[in-house]
Tab-separated table of C-alpha atoms in Angstrom:
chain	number	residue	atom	x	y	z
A	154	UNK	CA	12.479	-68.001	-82.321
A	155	UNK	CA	15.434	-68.797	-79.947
A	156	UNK	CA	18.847	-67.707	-80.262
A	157	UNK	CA	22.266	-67.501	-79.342
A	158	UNK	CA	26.006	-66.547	-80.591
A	159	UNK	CA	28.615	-69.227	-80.643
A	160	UNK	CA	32.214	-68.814	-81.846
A	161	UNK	CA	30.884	-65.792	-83.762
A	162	UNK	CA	28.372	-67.291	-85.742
A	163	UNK	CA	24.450	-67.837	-84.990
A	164	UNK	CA	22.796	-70.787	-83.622
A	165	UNK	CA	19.331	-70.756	-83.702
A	166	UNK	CA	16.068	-73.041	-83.294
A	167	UNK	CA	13.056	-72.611	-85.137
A	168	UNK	CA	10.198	-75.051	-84.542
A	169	UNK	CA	12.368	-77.458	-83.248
A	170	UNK	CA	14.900	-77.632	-86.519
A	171	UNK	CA	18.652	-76.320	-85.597
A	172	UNK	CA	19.738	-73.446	-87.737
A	173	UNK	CA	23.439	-74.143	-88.363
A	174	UNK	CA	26.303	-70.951	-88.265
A	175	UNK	CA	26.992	-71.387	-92.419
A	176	UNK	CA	23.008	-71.274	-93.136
A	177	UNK	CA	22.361	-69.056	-95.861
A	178	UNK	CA	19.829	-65.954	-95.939
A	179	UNK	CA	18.332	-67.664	-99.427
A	180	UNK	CA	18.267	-70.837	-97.378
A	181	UNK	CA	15.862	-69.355	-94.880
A	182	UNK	CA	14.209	-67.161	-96.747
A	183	UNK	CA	12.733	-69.697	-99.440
A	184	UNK	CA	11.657	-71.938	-96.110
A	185	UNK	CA	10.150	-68.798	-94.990
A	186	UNK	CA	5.933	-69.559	-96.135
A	187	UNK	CA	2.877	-66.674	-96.546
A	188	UNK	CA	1.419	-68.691	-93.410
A	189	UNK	CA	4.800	-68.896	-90.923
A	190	UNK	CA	4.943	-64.669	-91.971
A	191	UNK	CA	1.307	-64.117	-91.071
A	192	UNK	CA	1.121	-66.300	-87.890
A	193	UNK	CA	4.365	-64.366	-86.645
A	194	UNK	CA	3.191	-60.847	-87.346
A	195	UNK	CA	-0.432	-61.656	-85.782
A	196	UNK	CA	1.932	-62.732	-82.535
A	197	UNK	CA	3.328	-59.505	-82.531
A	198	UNK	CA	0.770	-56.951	-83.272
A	199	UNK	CA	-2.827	-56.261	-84.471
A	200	UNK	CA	-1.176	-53.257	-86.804
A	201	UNK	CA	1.225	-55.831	-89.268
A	202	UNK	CA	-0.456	-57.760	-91.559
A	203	UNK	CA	2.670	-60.422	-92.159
A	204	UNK	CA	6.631	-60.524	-90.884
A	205	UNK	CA	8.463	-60.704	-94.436
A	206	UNK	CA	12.008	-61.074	-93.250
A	207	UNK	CA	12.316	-62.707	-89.720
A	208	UNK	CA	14.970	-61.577	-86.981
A	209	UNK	CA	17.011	-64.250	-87.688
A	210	UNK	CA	17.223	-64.131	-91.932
A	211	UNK	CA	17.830	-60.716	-91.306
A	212	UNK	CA	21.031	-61.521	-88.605
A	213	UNK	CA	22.233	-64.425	-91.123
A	214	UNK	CA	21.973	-61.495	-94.400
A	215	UNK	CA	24.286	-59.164	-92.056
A	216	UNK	CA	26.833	-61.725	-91.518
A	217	UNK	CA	27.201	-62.403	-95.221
A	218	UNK	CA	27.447	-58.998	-95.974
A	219	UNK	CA	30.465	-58.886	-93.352
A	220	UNK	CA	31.942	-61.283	-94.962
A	221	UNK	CA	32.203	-59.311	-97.962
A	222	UNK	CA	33.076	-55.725	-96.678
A	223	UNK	CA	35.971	-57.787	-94.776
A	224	UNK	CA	37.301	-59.104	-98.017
A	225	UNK	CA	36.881	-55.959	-99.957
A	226	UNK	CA	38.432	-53.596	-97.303
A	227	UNK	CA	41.320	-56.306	-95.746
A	228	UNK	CA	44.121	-54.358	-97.130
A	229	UNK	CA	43.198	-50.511	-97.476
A	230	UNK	CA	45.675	-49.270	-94.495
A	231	UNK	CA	43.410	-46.942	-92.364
A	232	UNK	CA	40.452	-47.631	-90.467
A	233	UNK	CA	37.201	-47.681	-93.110
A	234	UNK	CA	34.781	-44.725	-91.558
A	235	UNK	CA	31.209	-46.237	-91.058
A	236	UNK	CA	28.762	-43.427	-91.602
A	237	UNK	CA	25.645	-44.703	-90.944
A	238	UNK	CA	22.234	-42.637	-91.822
A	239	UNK	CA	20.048	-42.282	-88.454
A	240	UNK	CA	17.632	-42.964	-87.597
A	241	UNK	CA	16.699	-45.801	-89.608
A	242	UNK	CA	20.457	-47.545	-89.625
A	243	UNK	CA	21.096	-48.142	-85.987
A	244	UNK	CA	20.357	-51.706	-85.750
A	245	UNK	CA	21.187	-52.722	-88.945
A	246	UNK	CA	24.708	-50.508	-88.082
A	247	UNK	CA	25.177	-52.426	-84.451
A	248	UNK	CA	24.846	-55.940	-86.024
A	249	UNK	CA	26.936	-55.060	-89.096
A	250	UNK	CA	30.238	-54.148	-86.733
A	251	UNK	CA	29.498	-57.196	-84.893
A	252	UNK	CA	31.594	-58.915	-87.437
A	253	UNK	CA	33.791	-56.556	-88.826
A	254	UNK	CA	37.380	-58.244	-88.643
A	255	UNK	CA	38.827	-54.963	-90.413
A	256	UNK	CA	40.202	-51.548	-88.418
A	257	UNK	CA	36.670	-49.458	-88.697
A	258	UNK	CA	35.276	-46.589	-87.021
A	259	UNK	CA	31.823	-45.439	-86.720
A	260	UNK	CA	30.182	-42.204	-87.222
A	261	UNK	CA	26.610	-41.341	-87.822
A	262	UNK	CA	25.049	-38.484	-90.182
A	263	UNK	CA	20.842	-37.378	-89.896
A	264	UNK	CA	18.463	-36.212	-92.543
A	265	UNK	CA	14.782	-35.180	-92.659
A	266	UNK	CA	12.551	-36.186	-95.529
A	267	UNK	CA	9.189	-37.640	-94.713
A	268	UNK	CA	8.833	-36.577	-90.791
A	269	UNK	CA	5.392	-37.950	-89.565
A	270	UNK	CA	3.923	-38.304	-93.102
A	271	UNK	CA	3.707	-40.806	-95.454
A	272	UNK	CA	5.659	-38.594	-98.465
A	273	UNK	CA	8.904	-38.213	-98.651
A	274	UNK	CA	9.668	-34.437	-99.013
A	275	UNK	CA	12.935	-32.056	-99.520
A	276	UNK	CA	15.730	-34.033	-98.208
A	277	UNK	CA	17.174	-31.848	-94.930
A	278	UNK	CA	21.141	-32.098	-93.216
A	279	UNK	CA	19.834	-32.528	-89.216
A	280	UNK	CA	23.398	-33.643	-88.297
A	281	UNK	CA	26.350	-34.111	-89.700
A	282	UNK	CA	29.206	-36.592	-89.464
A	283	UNK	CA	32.198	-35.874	-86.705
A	284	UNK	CA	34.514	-37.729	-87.878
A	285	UNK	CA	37.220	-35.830	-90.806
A	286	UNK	CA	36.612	-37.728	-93.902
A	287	UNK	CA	39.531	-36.703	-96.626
A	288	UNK	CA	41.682	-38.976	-97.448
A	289	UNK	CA	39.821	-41.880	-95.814
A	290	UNK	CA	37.530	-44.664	-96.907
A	291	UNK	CA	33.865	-44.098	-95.997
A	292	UNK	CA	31.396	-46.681	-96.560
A	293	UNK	CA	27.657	-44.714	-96.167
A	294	UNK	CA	25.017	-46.995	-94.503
A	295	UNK	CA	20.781	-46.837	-95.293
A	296	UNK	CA	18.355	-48.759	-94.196
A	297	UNK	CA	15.841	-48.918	-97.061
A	298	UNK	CA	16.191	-47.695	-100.455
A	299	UNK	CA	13.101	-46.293	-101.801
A	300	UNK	CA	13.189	-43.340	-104.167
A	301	UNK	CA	16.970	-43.289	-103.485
A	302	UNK	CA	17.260	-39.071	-102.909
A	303	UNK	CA	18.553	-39.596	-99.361
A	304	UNK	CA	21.416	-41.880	-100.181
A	305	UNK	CA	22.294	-39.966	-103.334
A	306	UNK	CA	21.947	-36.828	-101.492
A	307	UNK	CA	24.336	-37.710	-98.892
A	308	UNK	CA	27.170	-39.832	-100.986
A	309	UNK	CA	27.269	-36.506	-102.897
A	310	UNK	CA	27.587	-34.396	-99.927
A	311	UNK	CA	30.442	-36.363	-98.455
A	312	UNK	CA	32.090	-37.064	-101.635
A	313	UNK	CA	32.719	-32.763	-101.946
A	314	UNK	CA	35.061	-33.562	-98.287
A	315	UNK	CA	37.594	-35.991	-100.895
A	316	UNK	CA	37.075	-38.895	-99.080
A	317	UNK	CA	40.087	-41.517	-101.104
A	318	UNK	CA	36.908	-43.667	-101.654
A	319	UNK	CA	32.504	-43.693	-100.600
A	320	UNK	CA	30.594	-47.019	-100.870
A	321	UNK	CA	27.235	-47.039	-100.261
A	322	UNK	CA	25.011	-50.449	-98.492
A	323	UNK	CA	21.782	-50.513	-97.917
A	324	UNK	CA	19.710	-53.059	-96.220
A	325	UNK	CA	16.583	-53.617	-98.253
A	326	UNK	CA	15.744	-51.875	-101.301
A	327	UNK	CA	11.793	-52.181	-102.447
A	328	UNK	CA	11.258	-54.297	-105.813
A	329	UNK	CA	11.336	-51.993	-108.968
A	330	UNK	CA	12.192	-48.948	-107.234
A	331	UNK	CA	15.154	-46.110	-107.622
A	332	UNK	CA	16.856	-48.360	-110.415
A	333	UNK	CA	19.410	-45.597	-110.986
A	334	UNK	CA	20.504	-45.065	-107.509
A	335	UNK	CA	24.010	-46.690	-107.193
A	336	UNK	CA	24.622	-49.053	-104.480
A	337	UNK	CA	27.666	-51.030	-103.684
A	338	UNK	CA	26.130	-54.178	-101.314
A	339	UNK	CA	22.330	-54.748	-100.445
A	340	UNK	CA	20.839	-56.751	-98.092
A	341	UNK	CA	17.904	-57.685	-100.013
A	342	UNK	CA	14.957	-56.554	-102.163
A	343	UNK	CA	11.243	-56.220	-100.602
A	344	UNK	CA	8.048	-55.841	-102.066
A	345	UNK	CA	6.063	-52.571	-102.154
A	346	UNK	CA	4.521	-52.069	-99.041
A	347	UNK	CA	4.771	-50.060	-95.843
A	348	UNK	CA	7.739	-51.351	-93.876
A	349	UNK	CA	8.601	-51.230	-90.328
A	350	UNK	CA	10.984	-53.027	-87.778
A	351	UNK	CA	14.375	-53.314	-87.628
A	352	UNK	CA	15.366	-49.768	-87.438
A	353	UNK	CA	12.254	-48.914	-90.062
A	354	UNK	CA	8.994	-46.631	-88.869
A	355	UNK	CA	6.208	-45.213	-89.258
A	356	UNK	CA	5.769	-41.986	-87.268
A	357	UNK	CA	8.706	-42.731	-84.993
A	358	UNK	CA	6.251	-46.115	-83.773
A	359	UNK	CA	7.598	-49.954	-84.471
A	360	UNK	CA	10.920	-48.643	-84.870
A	361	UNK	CA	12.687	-51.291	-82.456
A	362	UNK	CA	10.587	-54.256	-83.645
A	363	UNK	CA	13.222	-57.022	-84.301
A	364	UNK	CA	12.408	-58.170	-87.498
A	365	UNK	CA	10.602	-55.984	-91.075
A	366	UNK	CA	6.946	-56.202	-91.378
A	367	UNK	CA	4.265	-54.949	-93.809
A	368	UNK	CA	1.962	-52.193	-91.230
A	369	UNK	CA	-1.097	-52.632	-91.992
A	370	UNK	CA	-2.604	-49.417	-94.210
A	371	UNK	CA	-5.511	-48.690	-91.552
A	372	UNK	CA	-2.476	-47.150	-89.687
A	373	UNK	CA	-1.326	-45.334	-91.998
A	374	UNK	CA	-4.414	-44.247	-94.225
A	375	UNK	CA	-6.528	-43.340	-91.186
């Protein structure tokens, strides 16, 4: 992939074909075949067995999401408070502001739950959120949805601070999974596998990978 920012938007190449600013995440996503995913990951690493949502659908999903926040949060009158959930949200956080037209400011808040395992346990404060909270619009920020205790844990722990409103985004939720957990705006849905990249890990490892990819489970299930 090659890219670059114009006027805002993305311009990107793929194989030759020009990726135009007003592309759509479906767009790419439906172009996106089992053989372009497994090629990709196999350039990347021995350990993923297929790239399911390249660097560049996921940069295109952010921007739409943008889009929306902007319009839902244009008039509220005081900067909306970003509280984004670390470790996992810090990329998807850093591209979201990117194009944030509305007053914001951001603030981060840390859990425990699965550690270096592979089950999600107790969920555990590790750091909570500087900025004051009452009387301000918070919008809470995960980066995968997958039994849903962490976000639900945390929107009711802020919500006892009388914030005037919480919203809660997520950037991928996995396919049939924590159907009761309310969320305001998701990225998109992903199939039930281990995922890593894009702020996702396993063990603190493939963290900073630019895109989400299915690990292989002879990492995991050594």
């Amino acid at each position: 992939w090659y890219q670059r920012r114009v006027h805002g938007g993305v311009v990107s190449e793929y194989q030759g074909v020009r990726l135009l600013p007003n592309t759509s995440f479906n767009e790419l996503q439906s172009s996106w075949t089992e053989e372009d995913s497994r090629n990709c990951a196999a350039s990347i690493s021995p350990d993923l067995v297929r790239v399911i949502f390249p660097e560049q659908h996921i940069l295109v999903r952010i921007r739409e999401l943008a889009n929306i926040i902007n319009e839902d949060y244009r008039n509220i009158g005081s900067p909306l408070i970003l509280v984004g959930v670390l470790k996992g949200a810090y990329m998807f956080m850093a591209e979201l502001v990117k194009y944030l037209e509305i007053p914001h400011i951001v603030d981060f808040i840390a859990v425990s739950s699965y550690g270096k395992s592979t089950v999600a346990g107790e969920v555990r404060l590790v750091m909570d959120v500087r900025e004051p909270i009452a009387g301000k619009h918070v919008l809470l920020l995960e980066d995968i949805i997958d039994t849903g205790h962490t976000i639900t844990f945390l929107a009711n722990f802020l919500n006892h601070r009388k914030p005037l409103s919480i919203k809660t985004i997520a950037l991928c939720r996995k396919k049939g999974m924590a159907p009761d957990c309310k969320l305001d705006y998701l990225g998109f849905e992903a199939p039930m596998v281990w995922l890593v990249g894009y702020g996702l890990d396993y063990a603190e490892r493939y963290r900073s990978l630019p895109c989400i990819a299915e690990l292989s489970e002879k990492v995991y299930k050594k």
